[in-house]
Short mmCIF file of C-alpha atoms and ligand atoms in Angstrom, two decimals:
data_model
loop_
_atom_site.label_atom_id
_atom_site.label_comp_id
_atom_site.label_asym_id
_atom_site.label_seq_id
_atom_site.Cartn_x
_atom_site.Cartn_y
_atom_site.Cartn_z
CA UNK A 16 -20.50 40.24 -41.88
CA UNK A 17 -20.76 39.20 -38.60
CA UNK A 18 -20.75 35.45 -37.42
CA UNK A 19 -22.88 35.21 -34.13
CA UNK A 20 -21.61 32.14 -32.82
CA UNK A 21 -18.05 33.06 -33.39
CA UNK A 22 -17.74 34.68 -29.90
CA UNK A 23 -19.84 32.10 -28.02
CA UNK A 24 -17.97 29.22 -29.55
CA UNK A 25 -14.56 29.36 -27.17
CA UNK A 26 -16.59 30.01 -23.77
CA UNK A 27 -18.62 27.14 -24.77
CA UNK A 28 -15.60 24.81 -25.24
CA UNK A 29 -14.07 26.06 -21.98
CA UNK A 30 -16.70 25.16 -19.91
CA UNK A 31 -17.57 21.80 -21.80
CA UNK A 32 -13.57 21.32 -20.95
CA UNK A 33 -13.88 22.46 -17.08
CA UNK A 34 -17.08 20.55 -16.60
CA UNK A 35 -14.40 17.35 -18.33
CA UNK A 36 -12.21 18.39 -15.72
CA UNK A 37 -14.22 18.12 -13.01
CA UNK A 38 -16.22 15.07 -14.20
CA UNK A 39 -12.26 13.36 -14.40
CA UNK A 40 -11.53 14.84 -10.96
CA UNK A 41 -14.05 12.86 -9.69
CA UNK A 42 -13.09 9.62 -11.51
CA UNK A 43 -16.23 9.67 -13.77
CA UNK A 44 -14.45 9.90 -17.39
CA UNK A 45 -11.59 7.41 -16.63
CA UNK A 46 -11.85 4.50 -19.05
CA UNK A 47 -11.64 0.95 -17.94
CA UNK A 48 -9.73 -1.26 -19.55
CA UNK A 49 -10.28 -3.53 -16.62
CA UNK A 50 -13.30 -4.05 -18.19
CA UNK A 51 -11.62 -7.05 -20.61
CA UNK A 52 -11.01 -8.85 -18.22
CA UNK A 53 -14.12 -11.72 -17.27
CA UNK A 54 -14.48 -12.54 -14.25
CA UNK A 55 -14.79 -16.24 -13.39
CA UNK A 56 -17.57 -15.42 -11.11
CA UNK A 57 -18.83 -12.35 -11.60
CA UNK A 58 -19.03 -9.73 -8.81
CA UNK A 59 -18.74 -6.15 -7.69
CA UNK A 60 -16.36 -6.67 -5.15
CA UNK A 61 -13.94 -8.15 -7.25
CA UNK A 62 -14.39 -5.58 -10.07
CA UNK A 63 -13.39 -3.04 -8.08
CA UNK A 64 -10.22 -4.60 -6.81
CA UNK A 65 -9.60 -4.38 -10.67
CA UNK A 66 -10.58 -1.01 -11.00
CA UNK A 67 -7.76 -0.60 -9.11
CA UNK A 68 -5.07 -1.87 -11.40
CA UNK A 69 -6.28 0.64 -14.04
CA UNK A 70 -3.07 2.35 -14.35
CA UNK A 71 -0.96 -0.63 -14.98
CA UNK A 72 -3.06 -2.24 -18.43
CA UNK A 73 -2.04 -1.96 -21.50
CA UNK A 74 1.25 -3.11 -21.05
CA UNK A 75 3.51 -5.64 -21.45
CA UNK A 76 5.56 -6.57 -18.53
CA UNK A 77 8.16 -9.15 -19.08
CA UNK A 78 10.47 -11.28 -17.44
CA UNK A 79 13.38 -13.46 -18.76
CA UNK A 80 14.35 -17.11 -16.45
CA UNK A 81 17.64 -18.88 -17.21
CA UNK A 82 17.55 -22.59 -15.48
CA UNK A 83 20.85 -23.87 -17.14
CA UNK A 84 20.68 -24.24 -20.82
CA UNK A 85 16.67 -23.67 -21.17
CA UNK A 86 15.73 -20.08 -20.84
CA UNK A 87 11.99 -18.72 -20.57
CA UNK A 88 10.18 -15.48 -21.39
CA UNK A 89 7.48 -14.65 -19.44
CA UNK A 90 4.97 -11.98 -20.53
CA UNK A 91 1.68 -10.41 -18.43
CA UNK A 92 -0.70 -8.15 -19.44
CA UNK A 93 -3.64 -6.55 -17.22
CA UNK A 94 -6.93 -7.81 -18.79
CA UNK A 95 -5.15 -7.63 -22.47
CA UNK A 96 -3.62 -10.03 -25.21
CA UNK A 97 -0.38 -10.63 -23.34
CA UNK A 98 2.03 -10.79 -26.67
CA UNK A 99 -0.38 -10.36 -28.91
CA UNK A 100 -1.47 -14.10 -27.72
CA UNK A 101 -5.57 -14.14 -27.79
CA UNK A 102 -7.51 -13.85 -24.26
CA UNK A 103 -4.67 -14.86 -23.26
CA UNK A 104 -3.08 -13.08 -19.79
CA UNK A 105 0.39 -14.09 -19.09
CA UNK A 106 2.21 -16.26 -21.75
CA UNK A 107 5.10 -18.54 -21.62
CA UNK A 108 8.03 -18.13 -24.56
CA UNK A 109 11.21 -20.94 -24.51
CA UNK A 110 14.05 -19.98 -27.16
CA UNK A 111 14.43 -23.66 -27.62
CA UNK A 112 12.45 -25.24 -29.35
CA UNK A 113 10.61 -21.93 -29.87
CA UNK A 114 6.97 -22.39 -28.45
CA UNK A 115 4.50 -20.45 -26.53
CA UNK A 116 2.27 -22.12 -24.21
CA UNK A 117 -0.32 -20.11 -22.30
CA UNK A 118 -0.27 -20.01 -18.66
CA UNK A 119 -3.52 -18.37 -17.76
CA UNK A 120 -6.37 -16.27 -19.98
CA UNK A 121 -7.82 -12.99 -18.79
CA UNK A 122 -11.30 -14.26 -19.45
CA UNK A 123 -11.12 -16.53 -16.86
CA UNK A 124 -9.78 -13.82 -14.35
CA UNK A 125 -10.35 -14.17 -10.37
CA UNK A 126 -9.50 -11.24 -8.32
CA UNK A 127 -8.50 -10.72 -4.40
CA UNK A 128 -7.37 -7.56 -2.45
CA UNK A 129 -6.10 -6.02 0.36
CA UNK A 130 -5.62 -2.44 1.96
CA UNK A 131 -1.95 -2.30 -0.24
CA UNK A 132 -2.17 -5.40 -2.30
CA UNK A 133 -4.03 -7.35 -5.28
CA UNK A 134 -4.11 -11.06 -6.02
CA UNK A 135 -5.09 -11.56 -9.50
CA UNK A 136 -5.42 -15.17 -11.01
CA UNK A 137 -5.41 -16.11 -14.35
CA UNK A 138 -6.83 -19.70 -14.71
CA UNK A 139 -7.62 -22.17 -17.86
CA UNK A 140 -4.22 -22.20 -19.60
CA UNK A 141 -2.79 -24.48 -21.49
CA UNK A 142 -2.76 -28.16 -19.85
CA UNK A 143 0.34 -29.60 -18.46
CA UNK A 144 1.80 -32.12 -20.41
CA UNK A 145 3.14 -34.41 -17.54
CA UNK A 146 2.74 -32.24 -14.45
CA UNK A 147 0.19 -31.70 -11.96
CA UNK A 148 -2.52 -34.19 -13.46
CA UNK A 149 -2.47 -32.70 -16.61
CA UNK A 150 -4.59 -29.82 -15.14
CA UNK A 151 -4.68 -26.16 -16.49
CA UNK A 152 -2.04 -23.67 -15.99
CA UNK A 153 -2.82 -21.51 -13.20
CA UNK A 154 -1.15 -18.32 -13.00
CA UNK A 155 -0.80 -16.01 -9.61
CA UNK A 156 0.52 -12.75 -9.46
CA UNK A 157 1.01 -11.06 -6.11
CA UNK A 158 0.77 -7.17 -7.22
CA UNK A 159 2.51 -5.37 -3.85
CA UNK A 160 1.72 -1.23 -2.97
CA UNK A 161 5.41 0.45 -3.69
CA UNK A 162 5.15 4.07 -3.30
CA UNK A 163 8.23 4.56 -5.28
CA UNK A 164 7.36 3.60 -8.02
CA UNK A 165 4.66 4.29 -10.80
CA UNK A 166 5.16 0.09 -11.85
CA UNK A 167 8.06 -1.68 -11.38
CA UNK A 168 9.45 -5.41 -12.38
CA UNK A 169 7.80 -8.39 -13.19
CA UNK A 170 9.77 -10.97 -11.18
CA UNK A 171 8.82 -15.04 -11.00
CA UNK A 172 8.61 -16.32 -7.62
CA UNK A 173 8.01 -19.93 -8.14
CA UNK A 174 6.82 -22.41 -11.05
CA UNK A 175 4.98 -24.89 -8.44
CA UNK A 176 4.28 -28.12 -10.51
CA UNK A 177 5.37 -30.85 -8.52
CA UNK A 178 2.33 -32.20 -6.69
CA UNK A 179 -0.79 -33.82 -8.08
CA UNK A 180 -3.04 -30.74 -8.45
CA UNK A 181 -3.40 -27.02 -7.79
CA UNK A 182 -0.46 -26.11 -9.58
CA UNK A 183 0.68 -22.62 -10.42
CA UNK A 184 2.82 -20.13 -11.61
CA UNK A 185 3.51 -17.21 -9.13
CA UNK A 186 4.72 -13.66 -10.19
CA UNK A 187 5.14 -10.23 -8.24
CA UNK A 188 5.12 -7.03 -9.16
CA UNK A 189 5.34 -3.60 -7.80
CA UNK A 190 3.13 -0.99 -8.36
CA UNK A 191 1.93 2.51 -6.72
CA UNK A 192 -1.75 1.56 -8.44
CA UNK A 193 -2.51 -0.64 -5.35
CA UNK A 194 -1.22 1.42 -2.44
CA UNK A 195 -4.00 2.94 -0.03
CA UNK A 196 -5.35 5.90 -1.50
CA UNK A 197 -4.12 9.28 0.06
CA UNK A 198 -7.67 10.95 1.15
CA UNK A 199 -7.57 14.61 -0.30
CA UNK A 200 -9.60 15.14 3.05
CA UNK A 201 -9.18 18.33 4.60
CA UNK A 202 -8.79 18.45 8.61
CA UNK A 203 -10.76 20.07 10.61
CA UNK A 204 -8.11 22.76 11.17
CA UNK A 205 -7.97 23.67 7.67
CA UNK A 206 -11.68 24.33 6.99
CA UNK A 207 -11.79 26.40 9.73
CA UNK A 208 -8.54 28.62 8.82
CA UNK A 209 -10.02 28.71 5.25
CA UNK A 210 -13.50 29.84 6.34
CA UNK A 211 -11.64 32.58 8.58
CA UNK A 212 -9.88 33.77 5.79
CA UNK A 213 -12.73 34.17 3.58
CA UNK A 214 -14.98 35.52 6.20
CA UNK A 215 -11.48 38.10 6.49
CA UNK A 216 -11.70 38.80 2.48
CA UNK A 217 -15.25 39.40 2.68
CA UNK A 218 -14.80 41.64 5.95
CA UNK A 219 -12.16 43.58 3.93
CA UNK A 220 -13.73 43.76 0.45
CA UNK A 221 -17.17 44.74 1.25
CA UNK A 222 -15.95 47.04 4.39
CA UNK A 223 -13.78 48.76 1.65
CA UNK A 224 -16.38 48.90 -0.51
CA UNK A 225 -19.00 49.93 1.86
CA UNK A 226 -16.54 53.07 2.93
CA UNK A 227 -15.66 54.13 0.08
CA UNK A 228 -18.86 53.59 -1.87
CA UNK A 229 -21.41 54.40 0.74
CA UNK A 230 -19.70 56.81 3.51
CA UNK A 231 -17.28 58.07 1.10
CA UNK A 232 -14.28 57.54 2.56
CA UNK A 233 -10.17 58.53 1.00
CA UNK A 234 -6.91 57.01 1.70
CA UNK A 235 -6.59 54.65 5.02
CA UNK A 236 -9.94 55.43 6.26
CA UNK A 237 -11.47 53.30 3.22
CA UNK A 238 -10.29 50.31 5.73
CA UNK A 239 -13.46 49.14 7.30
CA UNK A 240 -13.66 49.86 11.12
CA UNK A 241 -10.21 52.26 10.29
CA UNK A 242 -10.93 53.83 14.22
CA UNK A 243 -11.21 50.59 15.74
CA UNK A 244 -8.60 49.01 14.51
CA UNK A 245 -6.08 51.76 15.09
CA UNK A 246 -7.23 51.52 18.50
CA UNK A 247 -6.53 48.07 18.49
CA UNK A 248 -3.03 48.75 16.98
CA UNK A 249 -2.15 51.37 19.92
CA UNK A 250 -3.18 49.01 22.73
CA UNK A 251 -1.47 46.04 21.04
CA UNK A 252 1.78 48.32 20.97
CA UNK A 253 0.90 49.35 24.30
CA UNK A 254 0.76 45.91 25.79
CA UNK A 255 4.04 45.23 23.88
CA UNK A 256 5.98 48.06 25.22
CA UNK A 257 4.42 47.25 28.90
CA UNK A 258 5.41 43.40 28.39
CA UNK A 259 8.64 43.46 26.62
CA UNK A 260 10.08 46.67 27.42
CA UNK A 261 13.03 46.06 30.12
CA UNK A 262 13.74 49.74 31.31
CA UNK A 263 11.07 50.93 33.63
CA UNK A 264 8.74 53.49 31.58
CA UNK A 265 8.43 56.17 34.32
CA UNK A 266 12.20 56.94 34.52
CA UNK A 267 12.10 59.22 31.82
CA UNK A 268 9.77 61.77 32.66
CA UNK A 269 10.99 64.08 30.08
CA UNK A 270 10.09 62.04 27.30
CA UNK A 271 6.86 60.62 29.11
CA UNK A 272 5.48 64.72 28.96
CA UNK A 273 6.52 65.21 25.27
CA UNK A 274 4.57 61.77 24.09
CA UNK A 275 1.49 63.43 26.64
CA UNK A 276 1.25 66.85 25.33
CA UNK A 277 0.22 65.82 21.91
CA UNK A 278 -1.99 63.35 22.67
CA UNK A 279 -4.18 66.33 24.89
CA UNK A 280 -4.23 68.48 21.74
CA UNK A 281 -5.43 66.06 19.82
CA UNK A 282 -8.78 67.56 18.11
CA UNK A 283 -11.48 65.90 19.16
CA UNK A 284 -13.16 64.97 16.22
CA UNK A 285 -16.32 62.92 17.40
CA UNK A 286 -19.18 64.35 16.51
CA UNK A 287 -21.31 63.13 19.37
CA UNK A 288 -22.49 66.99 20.15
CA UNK A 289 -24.20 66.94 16.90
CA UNK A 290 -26.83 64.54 18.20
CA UNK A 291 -30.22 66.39 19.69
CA UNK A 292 -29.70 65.12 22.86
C1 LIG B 4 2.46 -6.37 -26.31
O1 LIG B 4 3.30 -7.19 -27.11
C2 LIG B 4 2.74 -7.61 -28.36
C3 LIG B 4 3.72 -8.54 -29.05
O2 LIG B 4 5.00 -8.05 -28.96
C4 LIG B 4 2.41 -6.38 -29.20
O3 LIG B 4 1.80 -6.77 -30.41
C5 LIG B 4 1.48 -5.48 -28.44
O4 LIG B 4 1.25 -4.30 -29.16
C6 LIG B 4 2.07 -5.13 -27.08
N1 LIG B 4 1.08 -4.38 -26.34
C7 LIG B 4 1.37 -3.24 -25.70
C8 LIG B 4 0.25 -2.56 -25.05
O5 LIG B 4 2.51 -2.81 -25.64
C1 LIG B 5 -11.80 -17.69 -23.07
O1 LIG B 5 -11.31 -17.53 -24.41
C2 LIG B 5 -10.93 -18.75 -25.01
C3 LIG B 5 -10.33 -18.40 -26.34
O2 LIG B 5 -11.09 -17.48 -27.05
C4 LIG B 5 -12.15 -19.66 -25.13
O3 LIG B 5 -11.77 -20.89 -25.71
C5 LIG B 5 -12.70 -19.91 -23.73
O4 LIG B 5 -13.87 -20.67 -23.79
C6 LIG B 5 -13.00 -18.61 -23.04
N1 LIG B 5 -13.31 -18.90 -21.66
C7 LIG B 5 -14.32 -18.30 -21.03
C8 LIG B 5 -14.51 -18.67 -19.60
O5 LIG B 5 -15.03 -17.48 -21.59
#
């Protein structure tokens, strides 16, 4: 028994695969977990400077601050539950007393970029007990193009509470997910050596195929334009030897008449006389 659709069945899933490939290639399939994230004010420009911090969600990044006996845990997330914490972006954890206050929530997410860097703000955490007019937790992080690396540390900069309002928590981190990207553009120069080469391969292929096919050619004469380019080769040498050669070329005149002779008895294999004229 034969099973028709056997046969058909792998070609099928290659090209459903290539066409994936090239759909990714071109940035169609890639998911977007940037997505989570809400935007305090909603806006295309700003969703793309997340877009751009793709490569860096779903992840934990954390941080550990010792000021004297009280130590602090910080952890971020891109536009996920940073510790498992709820909407919540970038968490604070002491060891003592153990409690976890919320520093900003990815659902109220603001962000700003540059050519090699992203601002992102996390706003509406947890209030401030004494601090900053009891306001919201405000966190910053300053996410900095570093070619070197694929992500690197989380590091705090500053816990700025002591003023009346606009408070905030600023982080860094490195990252190669912000850093300009590298344009696979090809130069000018390269377009035009690739067109010459494949107007070469097609010069070759179908002047092969055309003499041996068509005129019937064997050996070294299936090269298309074989006669020409022979030529070409003995004037190239010629210019060569009457460049580059040091010794003057008439001194010999010995050898001059043995290269001569065999060039005059050279049949003569043009068939010009053929031709009614
Ligand atoms: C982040 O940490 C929390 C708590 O430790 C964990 O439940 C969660 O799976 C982690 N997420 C990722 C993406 O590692
Ligand atoms: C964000 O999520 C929290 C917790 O679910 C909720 O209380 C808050 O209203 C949400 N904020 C916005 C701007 O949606």
């Amino acid at each position: 028994m034969e099973v028709p659709s056997r046969p058909t069945g792998v070609p099928v899933l290659l090209w459903a695969l290539a066409a994936q490939l090239v759909l990714c290639g071109s940035g169609l399939c890639a998911s977007d977990h940037t997505k989570s994230c809400k935007l305090l004010f909603e806006s295309e420009s700003e969703r793309r400077v997340l877009r751009r911090l793709e490569p860096i969600t779903r992840k934990n990044f954390t941080v550990e601050t010792k000021n004297g006996s009280e130590s602090y845990t910080y952890v971020f997330q891109l536009c996920g539950d940073a510790g498992g914490v709820q909407q919540a972006g970038l968490i604070q954890m002491s060891s003592t007393p153990k409690k976890t206050t919320v520093i900003g929530m990815y659902n109220a997410t603001q962000a700003i970029g540059g050519s090699d860097w992203v601002i992102l703000i996390y706003r509406n955490g947890e209030r401030y007990d004494a601090h900053c007019s009891q306001e919201q937790r405000r966190a910053i992080v300053m996410i900095s193009c570093n070619t070197k690396m694929d992500v690197g540390q989380l590091n705090v900069v500053v816990e700025d509470r002591d003023r009346q309002q606009d408070c905030f928590y600023l982080f860094e981190l490195d990252t190669s997910a912000v850093c300009p990207h590298v344009e696979y553009q090809l130069s000018t120069g390269s377009i035009i050596l690739i067109i010459g080469f494949c107007v070469l391969a097609v010069y070759l292929i179908g002047g092969f195929l055309y003499q041996r096919l068509v005129v019937g050619a064997k050996g070294m004469e299936q090269f298309p334009n074989y006669a020409f380019w022979v030529e070409v080769g003995n004037l190239t040498a010629d210019g060569c030897d009457f460049v580059c050669r040091s010794r003057n070329r008439e001194e010999p005149p010995t050898y001059r008449g043995v290269v001569t002779e065999p060039l005059e008895e050279e049949p003569e294999e043009r068939d010009d006389h053929l031709l009614p004229m």
